[in-house]
Amino acid sequence: MAFSGQETYCCFMSETCVNQSQTSMAPELGSTSTGLNIAVIGVGARANIAFNAVEVRPGTRTVAAADIAPAGRERAKAMFGDIPVYNNIDELIAAGGFDAVIVTTGDDSHAEIAVKLLRAGIPSYIEKPLAITLEDADAVL
């Protein structure tokens, strides 16, 4: 399954989508047949969403994280173990090594991050809301 750039999110959090991803997306994304390599952007209060969504799926693992706040980077190390933790989204994108991203940042940054990820061709799950304004939502779409 190739991404056309029209997709606004990757639904890897549900069992059906994980199974679909494992069979149809694995060759193109570099996933193994047992799961996905996930990066998390924003490791604040909402990071438990990502932790619970990823770590409970067999073979699906968190392999990188990014947070602009030093406390968020420390939390990432505590939550996810020995993984690369980046200072910002640009460093994370440049490093690569993941199949998809979960974004759990503050609401006001969702649209900007979504645009960067989608322009880079990275399947993404953006925690709601997608954007604060209609203008920002249109920019994402």
CSV table of C-alpha atoms in Angstrom, one decimal:
chain,number,residue,atom,x,y,z
A,1,MET,CA,0.0,0.0,0.0
A,2,ALA,CA,1.6,3.2,-1.1
A,3,PHE,CA,0.7,6.5,0.5
A,4,SER,CA,-0.6,9.1,-1.9
A,5,GLY,CA,-0.2,12.1,0.4
A,6,GLN,CA,-4.0,12.3,0.8
A,7,GLU,CA,-4.0,10.3,4.0
A,8,THR,CA,-4.3,12.3,7.2
A,9,TYR,CA,-3.6,9.6,9.7
A,10,CYS,CA,-2.5,6.1,10.1
A,11,CYS,CA,-5.0,4.0,12.2
A,12,PHE,CA,-2.4,1.6,13.6
A,13,MET,CA,-3.9,1.8,17.0
A,14,SER,CA,-6.8,-0.6,16.3
A,15,GLU,CA,-6.2,-4.3,15.9
A,16,THR,CA,-7.7,-4.4,12.4
A,17,CYS,CA,-5.4,-1.7,11.2
A,18,VAL,CA,-2.3,-3.2,12.8
A,19,ASN,CA,-3.1,-6.5,11.0
A,20,GLN,CA,-3.6,-4.6,7.7
A,21,SER,CA,-0.4,-2.7,8.2
A,22,GLN,CA,1.5,-5.8,9.0
A,23,THR,CA,0.5,-7.4,5.7
A,24,SER,CA,0.1,-4.6,3.2
A,25,MET,CA,2.4,-1.9,4.4
A,26,ALA,CA,5.3,-3.9,5.9
A,27,PRO,CA,7.4,-4.2,2.7
A,28,GLU,CA,7.3,-0.4,2.0
A,29,LEU,CA,7.6,0.9,5.5
A,30,GLY,CA,10.2,-1.5,6.8
A,31,SER,CA,8.0,-3.1,9.4
A,32,THR,CA,8.4,-6.6,10.4
A,33,SER,CA,5.6,-9.1,10.2
A,34,THR,CA,5.1,-8.8,13.9
A,35,GLY,CA,4.4,-5.1,14.4
A,36,LEU,CA,5.4,-1.5,13.8
A,37,ASN,CA,8.2,0.7,14.9
A,38,ILE,CA,6.6,3.8,16.4
A,39,ALA,CA,8.0,7.3,17.3
A,40,VAL,CA,6.2,9.5,19.8
A,41,ILE,CA,6.2,13.3,19.6
A,42,GLY,CA,5.3,15.1,22.8
A,43,VAL,CA,6.0,13.2,26.0
A,44,GLY,CA,4.0,15.3,28.5
A,45,ALA,CA,0.8,14.4,30.3
A,46,ARG,CA,-0.8,12.7,27.2
A,47,ALA,CA,2.2,10.4,26.6
A,48,ASN,CA,0.4,7.6,28.4
A,49,ILE,CA,-2.0,7.4,25.4
A,50,ALA,CA,1.0,6.5,23.2
A,51,PHE,CA,2.5,4.2,25.7
A,52,ASN,CA,-0.7,2.3,26.2
A,53,ALA,CA,-1.5,2.2,22.4
A,54,VAL,CA,2.0,0.9,21.4
A,55,GLU,CA,3.4,-1.2,24.2
A,56,VAL,CA,0.3,-3.5,24.5
A,57,ARG,CA,0.5,-4.6,20.8
A,58,PRO,CA,2.6,-7.7,20.3
A,59,GLY,CA,5.7,-6.8,18.3
A,60,THR,CA,4.8,-3.1,18.2
A,61,ARG,CA,7.4,-1.0,19.9
A,62,THR,CA,8.3,2.6,20.6
A,63,VAL,CA,11.7,3.2,19.0
A,64,ALA,CA,12.1,7.0,19.2
A,65,ALA,CA,10.6,10.1,20.8
A,66,ALA,CA,10.9,13.9,20.6
A,67,ASP,CA,9.9,16.7,22.9
A,68,ILE,CA,11.0,20.3,23.0
A,69,ALA,CA,10.9,20.4,26.8
A,70,PRO,CA,13.8,18.8,28.8
A,71,ALA,CA,11.3,17.3,31.3
A,72,GLY,CA,9.5,15.6,28.4
A,73,ARG,CA,12.7,14.1,27.1
A,74,GLU,CA,13.5,12.8,30.6
A,75,ARG,CA,10.0,11.4,30.8
A,76,ALA,CA,10.5,9.6,27.4
A,77,LYS,CA,13.6,7.9,28.7
A,78,ALA,CA,11.8,6.8,31.9
A,79,MET,CA,8.7,5.6,30.0
A,80,PHE,CA,10.2,4.0,26.9
A,81,GLY,CA,13.7,2.9,28.0
A,82,ASP,CA,16.9,3.1,26.0
A,83,ILE,CA,15.6,4.8,22.8
A,84,PRO,CA,16.8,7.9,20.9
A,85,VAL,CA,15.1,11.0,22.3
A,86,TYR,CA,15.3,14.1,20.2
A,87,ASN,CA,15.0,17.8,21.0
A,88,ASN,CA,12.5,18.5,18.2
A,89,ILE,CA,10.5,17.1,15.4
A,90,ASP,CA,13.0,18.0,12.7
A,91,GLU,CA,15.7,16.0,14.4
A,92,LEU,CA,13.3,13.0,14.7
A,93,ILE,CA,12.3,13.2,11.0
A,94,ALA,CA,16.0,13.5,9.9
A,95,ALA,CA,17.0,10.4,12.0
A,96,GLY,CA,14.2,8.2,10.7
A,97,GLY,CA,14.1,4.5,11.7
A,98,PHE,CA,10.4,4.4,12.5
A,99,ASP,CA,7.3,3.4,10.6
A,100,ALA,CA,4.7,5.8,12.0
A,101,VAL,CA,4.3,8.5,14.6
A,102,ILE,CA,1.9,9.2,17.4
A,103,VAL,CA,1.5,12.9,18.3
A,104,THR,CA,0.5,13.7,21.8
A,105,THR,CA,1.6,17.3,22.1
A,106,GLY,CA,-0.5,20.3,23.2
A,107,ASP,CA,-3.5,21.0,21.0
A,108,ASP,CA,-2.1,24.2,19.6
A,109,SER,CA,0.8,22.4,17.9
A,110,HIS,CA,-1.1,19.5,16.2
A,111,ALA,CA,-1.6,21.2,12.8
A,112,GLU,CA,2.0,22.4,12.4
A,113,ILE,CA,3.4,19.0,13.4
A,114,ALA,CA,0.8,17.1,11.2
A,115,VAL,CA,1.8,19.2,8.1
A,116,LYS,CA,5.5,18.5,8.7
A,117,LEU,CA,5.0,14.7,9.1
A,118,LEU,CA,2.6,14.4,6.1
A,119,ARG,CA,4.9,16.4,3.9
A,120,ALA,CA,7.7,14.0,4.9
A,121,GLY,CA,5.4,11.1,3.9
A,122,ILE,CA,5.2,9.7,7.5
A,123,PRO,CA,2.1,7.9,8.5
A,124,SER,CA,0.8,9.7,11.6
A,125,TYR,CA,-1.8,9.5,14.4
A,126,ILE,CA,-2.6,13.0,15.6
A,127,GLU,CA,-4.4,13.1,18.9
A,128,LYS,CA,-7.5,15.2,18.7
A,129,PRO,CA,-8.2,18.0,17.9
A,130,LEU,CA,-6.4,17.9,14.5
A,131,ALA,CA,-6.2,21.7,14.6
A,132,ILE,CA,-7.5,24.7,16.7
A,133,THR,CA,-8.7,26.7,13.7
A,134,LEU,CA,-10.5,25.8,10.4
A,135,GLU,CA,-7.6,27.5,8.6
A,136,ASP,CA,-5.1,25.2,10.3
A,137,ALA,CA,-7.2,22.1,9.6
A,138,ASP,CA,-7.4,23.1,5.9
A,139,ALA,CA,-3.6,23.4,5.8
A,140,VAL,CA,-3.3,19.8,7.1
A,141,LEU,CA,-5.8,18.5,4.6
